[in-house]
Coordinates of C-alpha atoms in Angstrom, one line a residue:
M1 CA 38.9 -71.1 110.4
K2 CA 36.0 -70.3 112.8
I3 CA 34.9 -66.8 113.3
N4 CA 34.1 -65.7 116.8
L5 CA 30.3 -64.9 117.0
M6 CA 30.9 -61.8 119.1
T7 CA 33.5 -60.5 116.7
G8 CA 31.2 -61.0 113.7
L9 CA 28.3 -59.2 115.4
C10 CA 30.5 -56.3 116.3
G11 CA 31.8 -56.1 112.7
L12 CA 28.2 -56.1 111.4
A13 CA 27.2 -53.4 113.8
A14 CA 30.2 -51.3 112.8
F15 CA 29.2 -51.8 109.1
L16 CA 25.6 -50.8 109.7
L17 CA 26.7 -47.7 111.7
A18 CA 29.1 -46.7 108.9
S19 CA 26.3 -47.1 106.3
S20 CA 23.9 -44.9 108.3
A21 CA 26.6 -42.3 108.5
V22 CA 27.0 -42.0 104.7
P23 CA 26.3 -38.4 103.7
A24 CA 22.7 -37.7 102.5
T25 CA 24.1 -36.7 99.1
A26 CA 24.8 -40.3 98.4
Q27 CA 21.6 -41.7 99.7
D28 CA 18.1 -40.3 99.8
R29 CA 18.2 -36.5 99.3
Q30 CA 15.0 -35.4 97.7
V31 CA 12.6 -32.5 97.2
V32 CA 8.8 -32.9 97.2
F33 CA 7.5 -30.3 94.7
S34 CA 3.8 -29.4 94.3
T35 CA 2.6 -27.9 91.1
S36 CA -0.3 -28.1 88.5
G37 CA -0.2 -30.8 85.9
G38 CA -0.4 -31.1 82.1
S39 CA 1.8 -29.1 79.8
Y40 CA 2.9 -26.9 82.7
E41 CA 4.3 -29.8 84.7
K42 CA 5.8 -31.3 81.5
A43 CA 7.8 -28.2 80.8
I44 CA 9.0 -27.9 84.4
R45 CA 10.0 -31.5 84.5
E46 CA 11.9 -31.5 81.2
Y47 CA 13.7 -28.3 81.4
W48 CA 14.3 -27.7 85.2
L49 CA 13.7 -30.8 87.4
E50 CA 15.4 -33.4 85.3
P51 CA 18.6 -31.3 84.7
F52 CA 18.6 -30.6 88.4
E53 CA 18.4 -34.3 89.3
K54 CA 21.3 -35.1 86.9
A55 CA 23.5 -32.2 88.2
T56 CA 22.9 -32.8 91.9
G57 CA 21.7 -36.4 92.4
I58 CA 18.8 -35.0 94.4
K59 CA 15.5 -36.7 93.5
V60 CA 12.5 -34.4 92.8
V61 CA 9.1 -35.9 93.7
V62 CA 6.3 -34.1 91.9
V63 CA 2.9 -33.9 93.5
P64 CA 0.3 -32.5 91.0
T65 CA -2.4 -30.3 92.5
G66 CA -5.3 -28.3 91.2
D67 CA -5.2 -24.5 91.3
S68 CA -3.0 -22.6 93.7
A69 CA -5.9 -22.1 96.2
E70 CA -6.2 -25.9 96.5
G71 CA -2.4 -26.1 97.1
R72 CA -2.5 -23.4 99.8
A73 CA -5.3 -25.2 101.6
K74 CA -3.3 -28.4 101.6
V75 CA -0.2 -26.7 102.9
E76 CA -2.1 -25.0 105.7
A77 CA -3.7 -28.3 106.7
M78 CA -0.3 -30.0 106.8
I79 CA 1.2 -27.3 109.0
K80 CA -1.8 -27.4 111.3
S81 CA -1.6 -31.1 111.7
G82 CA 2.2 -31.1 112.2
N83 CA 2.7 -33.5 109.3
V84 CA 4.4 -31.6 106.6
T85 CA 5.3 -33.7 103.6
W86 CA 5.7 -31.1 100.8
D87 CA 8.8 -28.8 100.4
I88 CA 7.8 -26.4 97.6
F89 CA 4.4 -25.2 96.5
T90 CA 3.0 -22.9 93.9
E91 CA 1.8 -19.5 95.2
G92 CA 0.1 -16.8 93.1
E93 CA 1.8 -13.5 92.9
I94 CA -1.0 -11.7 94.6
E95 CA -1.4 -14.3 97.3
A96 CA 2.3 -14.3 98.1
E97 CA 1.9 -10.6 99.1
A98 CA -0.8 -11.5 101.6
P99 CA 0.1 -10.5 105.2
D100 CA -0.7 -14.1 106.4
H101 CA 1.5 -15.8 103.8
L102 CA 4.6 -16.1 106.0
A103 CA 2.6 -16.6 109.2
R104 CA 0.5 -19.4 107.9
R105 CA 2.2 -21.1 104.9
G106 CA 5.6 -20.0 103.7
D107 CA 9.1 -20.1 105.1
D108 CA 11.0 -16.7 105.2
L109 CA 13.5 -16.6 102.3
S110 CA 15.1 -13.2 103.2
D111 CA 18.5 -14.7 103.9
F112 CA 18.4 -17.0 100.9
C113 CA 17.6 -14.0 98.6
M114 CA 20.6 -12.0 99.6
Q115 CA 22.8 -13.9 97.2
F116 CA 20.8 -12.6 94.2
K117 CA 20.8 -8.9 95.1
D118 CA 23.6 -8.2 92.5
Y119 CA 22.2 -10.3 89.7
S120 CA 21.6 -7.6 87.1
D121 CA 19.7 -10.0 84.8
L122 CA 16.9 -10.7 87.3
V123 CA 13.9 -8.5 87.8
T124 CA 13.8 -6.8 91.2
D125 CA 11.2 -9.1 92.7
A126 CA 12.7 -12.4 91.4
C127 CA 13.5 -13.4 95.0
K128 CA 11.5 -12.1 98.0
A129 CA 10.9 -13.1 101.6
S130 CA 7.8 -15.0 100.5
S131 CA 8.9 -16.8 97.4
I132 CA 10.8 -16.8 94.1
L133 CA 9.3 -15.7 90.8
F134 CA 8.8 -18.6 88.4
I135 CA 7.1 -16.9 85.5
R136 CA 4.8 -14.1 84.6
G137 CA 1.8 -14.7 82.3
A138 CA -1.7 -13.6 81.7
T139 CA -5.3 -14.7 82.0
L140 CA -6.9 -13.8 78.7
I141 CA -9.6 -14.4 76.1
A142 CA -9.0 -17.4 73.9
Y143 CA -11.3 -18.8 71.2
N144 CA -11.6 -21.5 68.6
K145 CA -10.7 -20.2 65.1
E146 CA -12.8 -22.9 63.4
H147 CA -15.9 -21.7 65.3
F148 CA -15.1 -18.1 64.6
P149 CA -13.5 -18.2 61.1
N150 CA -13.8 -14.4 60.8
G151 CA -12.3 -13.7 64.2
G152 CA -13.6 -14.3 67.7
P153 CA -14.1 -11.9 70.6
S154 CA -11.0 -9.9 71.4
T155 CA -12.3 -7.7 74.2
W156 CA -14.3 -8.5 77.3
K157 CA -17.2 -6.5 75.9
E158 CA -17.2 -8.8 72.9
F159 CA -16.8 -11.9 75.1
W160 CA -20.0 -11.0 76.8
D161 CA -21.8 -10.3 73.4
T162 CA -23.1 -13.7 72.6
K163 CA -25.3 -12.3 69.8
Q164 CA -22.4 -11.0 67.7
F165 CA -20.1 -13.9 68.9
P166 CA -22.5 -16.8 69.5
G167 CA -21.1 -19.9 71.2
A168 CA -20.5 -21.5 74.6
R169 CA -18.1 -19.8 77.0
S170 CA -15.8 -21.0 79.8
M171 CA -14.7 -19.2 82.9
G172 CA -12.8 -19.9 86.1
A173 CA -14.7 -21.2 89.1
G174 CA -12.0 -20.3 91.7
A175 CA -13.5 -18.9 94.8
E176 CA -11.2 -15.9 95.1
A177 CA -13.0 -14.5 92.1
Y178 CA -11.1 -11.3 91.4
V179 CA -10.1 -12.4 87.9
Q180 CA -13.8 -13.1 86.9
L181 CA -14.9 -9.9 88.5
T182 CA -12.2 -7.8 86.8
A183 CA -13.3 -9.2 83.4
A184 CA -17.0 -8.5 84.2
L185 CA -16.2 -4.8 85.0
L186 CA -14.2 -4.4 81.9
A187 CA -17.0 -5.8 79.9
D188 CA -19.4 -3.3 81.6
G189 CA -17.2 -0.4 80.4
V190 CA -15.1 0.3 83.5
P191 CA -11.7 1.8 82.5
R192 CA -8.6 -0.1 83.5
D193 CA -7.4 2.6 85.8
K194 CA -10.8 2.7 87.6
L195 CA -11.1 -1.0 88.5
Y196 CA -10.0 -0.6 92.1
P197 CA -11.6 -0.3 94.6
M198 CA -13.8 -2.8 92.9
D199 CA -17.5 -2.3 92.5
V200 CA -18.4 -5.9 93.5
D201 CA -22.1 -5.5 93.2
R202 CA -21.8 -4.2 89.6
A203 CA -19.4 -7.0 88.7
F204 CA -21.7 -9.8 89.9
K205 CA -24.6 -8.2 88.1
K206 CA -22.6 -8.3 84.9
L207 CA -21.5 -11.9 85.5
H208 CA -25.1 -12.9 85.9
E209 CA -25.8 -11.8 82.3
L210 CA -23.3 -14.4 81.0
R211 CA -23.9 -17.2 83.4
S212 CA -26.3 -19.2 81.2
D213 CA -23.8 -19.2 78.3
V214 CA -21.0 -20.7 80.3
G215 CA -20.5 -24.3 79.3
L216 CA -17.5 -25.0 81.4
W217 CA -16.5 -23.7 84.9
W218 CA -12.9 -24.7 85.2
T219 CA -10.7 -24.9 88.4
N220 CA -7.3 -25.4 86.8
G221 CA -5.3 -25.1 83.5
D222 CA -5.7 -28.7 82.5
Q223 CA -9.5 -28.4 82.5
Q224 CA -9.1 -25.3 80.2
V225 CA -7.1 -27.4 77.7
Q226 CA -9.3 -30.5 77.9
G227 CA -12.5 -28.5 77.6
F228 CA -11.1 -26.8 74.4
R229 CA -10.1 -30.1 72.9
N230 CA -13.5 -31.6 73.7
G231 CA -15.5 -28.7 72.3
Q232 CA -17.0 -27.8 75.7
Y233 CA -16.7 -24.1 74.8
D234 CA -16.0 -21.9 71.8
A235 CA -14.5 -18.9 73.6
G236 CA -13.1 -18.9 77.1
V237 CA -10.9 -17.4 79.8
M238 CA -7.6 -19.2 79.6
Y239 CA -4.0 -19.0 81.0
M240 CA -1.5 -17.7 78.4
T241 CA 0.7 -20.7 79.1
R242 CA -2.2 -23.0 78.1
T243 CA -2.9 -21.2 74.8
T244 CA 0.6 -21.9 73.6
A245 CA 0.3 -25.6 74.6
L246 CA -2.8 -25.9 72.5
K247 CA -1.2 -24.1 69.6
N248 CA 1.8 -26.4 69.7
E249 CA -0.3 -29.5 69.5
G250 CA -2.1 -28.1 66.4
Q251 CA -5.4 -26.9 68.0
P252 CA -7.2 -24.0 66.2
V253 CA -6.7 -21.6 69.1
A254 CA -6.3 -17.8 68.9
W255 CA -6.2 -15.2 71.7
S256 CA -6.2 -11.6 72.6
Y257 CA -4.1 -9.6 75.1
N258 CA -6.7 -6.8 75.1
G259 CA -7.8 -6.6 78.8
A260 CA -5.7 -9.6 79.7
I261 CA -5.0 -9.8 83.4
M262 CA -1.3 -9.9 84.2
L263 CA -0.4 -12.4 86.9
G264 CA 2.7 -14.3 88.0
D265 CA 3.4 -17.7 89.5
R266 CA 5.8 -18.0 92.4
F267 CA 7.3 -20.9 94.3
A268 CA 7.5 -20.9 98.1
I269 CA 9.0 -23.1 100.7
V270 CA 6.5 -24.8 103.0
K271 CA 7.0 -23.7 106.7
G272 CA 8.6 -26.7 108.3
A273 CA 9.6 -28.3 105.0
P274 CA 11.3 -31.7 105.7
H275 CA 13.9 -31.1 102.9
K276 CA 14.4 -27.4 103.1
A277 CA 18.1 -27.4 102.2
E278 CA 17.4 -29.4 99.0
A279 CA 14.4 -27.3 98.2
L280 CA 16.6 -24.1 98.4
E281 CA 19.1 -25.8 96.1
L282 CA 16.4 -26.4 93.5
L283 CA 15.2 -22.8 93.7
K284 CA 18.7 -21.5 93.3
F285 CA 19.3 -23.8 90.3
Y286 CA 16.4 -22.1 88.6
L287 CA 17.3 -18.5 89.3
D288 CA 20.9 -19.2 88.4
S289 CA 20.0 -20.5 84.9
P290 CA 18.6 -18.1 82.3
E291 CA 18.8 -21.0 79.8
I292 CA 16.4 -23.1 81.8
Q293 CA 14.0 -20.2 82.2
G294 CA 14.2 -19.5 78.5
K295 CA 13.4 -23.1 77.6
I296 CA 10.4 -23.1 79.9
C297 CA 9.0 -19.9 78.5
E298 CA 9.7 -21.1 75.0
A299 CA 7.3 -24.0 75.8
L300 CA 4.8 -22.0 77.8
S301 CA 4.9 -18.6 76.2
C302 CA 5.6 -16.8 79.4
V303 CA 7.8 -14.0 80.7
P304 CA 10.9 -15.3 82.6
P305 CA 12.4 -13.6 85.7
S306 CA 15.8 -13.2 83.9
K307 CA 16.2 -10.8 81.0
D308 CA 19.0 -13.0 79.7
A309 CA 16.6 -15.9 79.3
L310 CA 15.2 -14.2 76.2
N311 CA 18.5 -15.1 74.4
Y312 CA 17.4 -18.8 74.7
M313 CA 14.0 -18.2 73.2
S314 CA 13.1 -18.3 69.5
A315 CA 12.0 -15.3 67.6
E316 CA 8.5 -16.9 67.3
A317 CA 8.3 -17.5 71.1
R318 CA 9.3 -13.9 71.8
A319 CA 6.7 -12.7 69.3
N320 CA 4.0 -14.6 71.2
M321 CA 4.9 -12.8 74.4
P322 CA 2.9 -9.6 75.1
S323 CA 4.8 -6.5 73.9
D324 CA 5.7 -3.6 76.3
E325 CA 3.1 -1.6 74.5
E326 CA 0.4 -4.2 75.0
I327 CA 1.3 -4.5 78.7
S328 CA 1.2 -0.8 79.3
S329 CA -1.8 0.1 77.2
E330 CA -4.1 -3.0 77.1
M331 CA -3.4 -5.4 80.0
V332 CA -4.5 -5.1 83.6
V333 CA -2.4 -5.6 86.7
P334 CA -4.6 -6.3 89.8
D335 CA -4.2 -4.4 93.0
P336 CA -2.7 -6.9 95.4
K337 CA -3.5 -4.9 98.6
W338 CA -7.2 -4.5 97.7
V339 CA -7.5 -8.2 96.7
N340 CA -5.8 -9.4 99.9
D341 CA -7.7 -7.0 102.1
N342 CA -11.1 -8.2 100.6
R343 CA -10.3 -11.8 100.0
P344 CA -12.7 -13.3 102.7
M345 CA -15.6 -11.1 101.3
L346 CA -14.8 -12.1 97.7
I347 CA -14.8 -15.8 98.6
D348 CA -18.1 -15.6 100.5
R349 CA -19.8 -13.6 97.7
W350 CA -18.5 -15.9 95.0
N351 CA -19.5 -19.1 96.8
A352 CA -23.0 -17.8 97.4
W353 CA -23.3 -16.7 93.8
I354 CA -21.9 -19.9 92.1
Q355 CA -23.9 -22.2 94.3
N356 CA -27.2 -20.4 93.9

């Protein structure tokens, strides 16, 4: 039997039209997710992204970046060019509070956050207009126990004392600089409650004393880890999440919470994100799951946004977290308003100093 050509073509067109009308859930739903790499990305993939993909069928494409400053710059460049390809990016807790965050980078999540207002397990700032809270951690002093068998530097004053604690140091090279400057002022004897407004001249003067002893200026957490493994430094400034990763792989690392700088990581939706609906599903999946949060903080030694997440962490992991006493009496919480108000000045001063 012969098939009429026109009938066949009409049938093919109808098939193609029907195929294109298949709901996105059955085809190509995805989220493009930007974050730093290494152990940080590994924990996120294993405990959050992969379960999300299995539960929803939505593919998560991970784009590793350097530090959050690099990610912000890329986001702003995408928005300016009108070619936005990312959906979610990492934003520092202080940077998310900047007045220009929603204007220049992030989508407003106010309506999205309303659904979490009665979640008693979540901390009050778990979901804000700017972003959701991923974890809280600290930037602290870490050292090699083999190089310091009798104990390494545990305060910023000791970290600067290369006679009592000889060895190479590492520090962050990020241009926003407030972490380095905070450490320098603490080393110079400034009390925690007198750090702000920051005496920037005094901080840079103190930084200059240590400059020749710095063997590694890092720009992201992976470089901290690789530098420790490779022996590029003996004591360094490190993210709390990376100390645990090194410990878990058997590296001789120890650390101190004394003077540690408490900071959080948040995830924001890029303004004009091409897969905003899917991105919001991913963020909701995280905030809805204390178990996922607990598993991530088990791996990274961090503080999750849900109090119930602690039930999914081992006693050892909870012991590695800073205690309430350590947080209140030893650790430093930066002043976000001062940092954001003075960011351009800090960047200019830091770039001039590090390049000189």
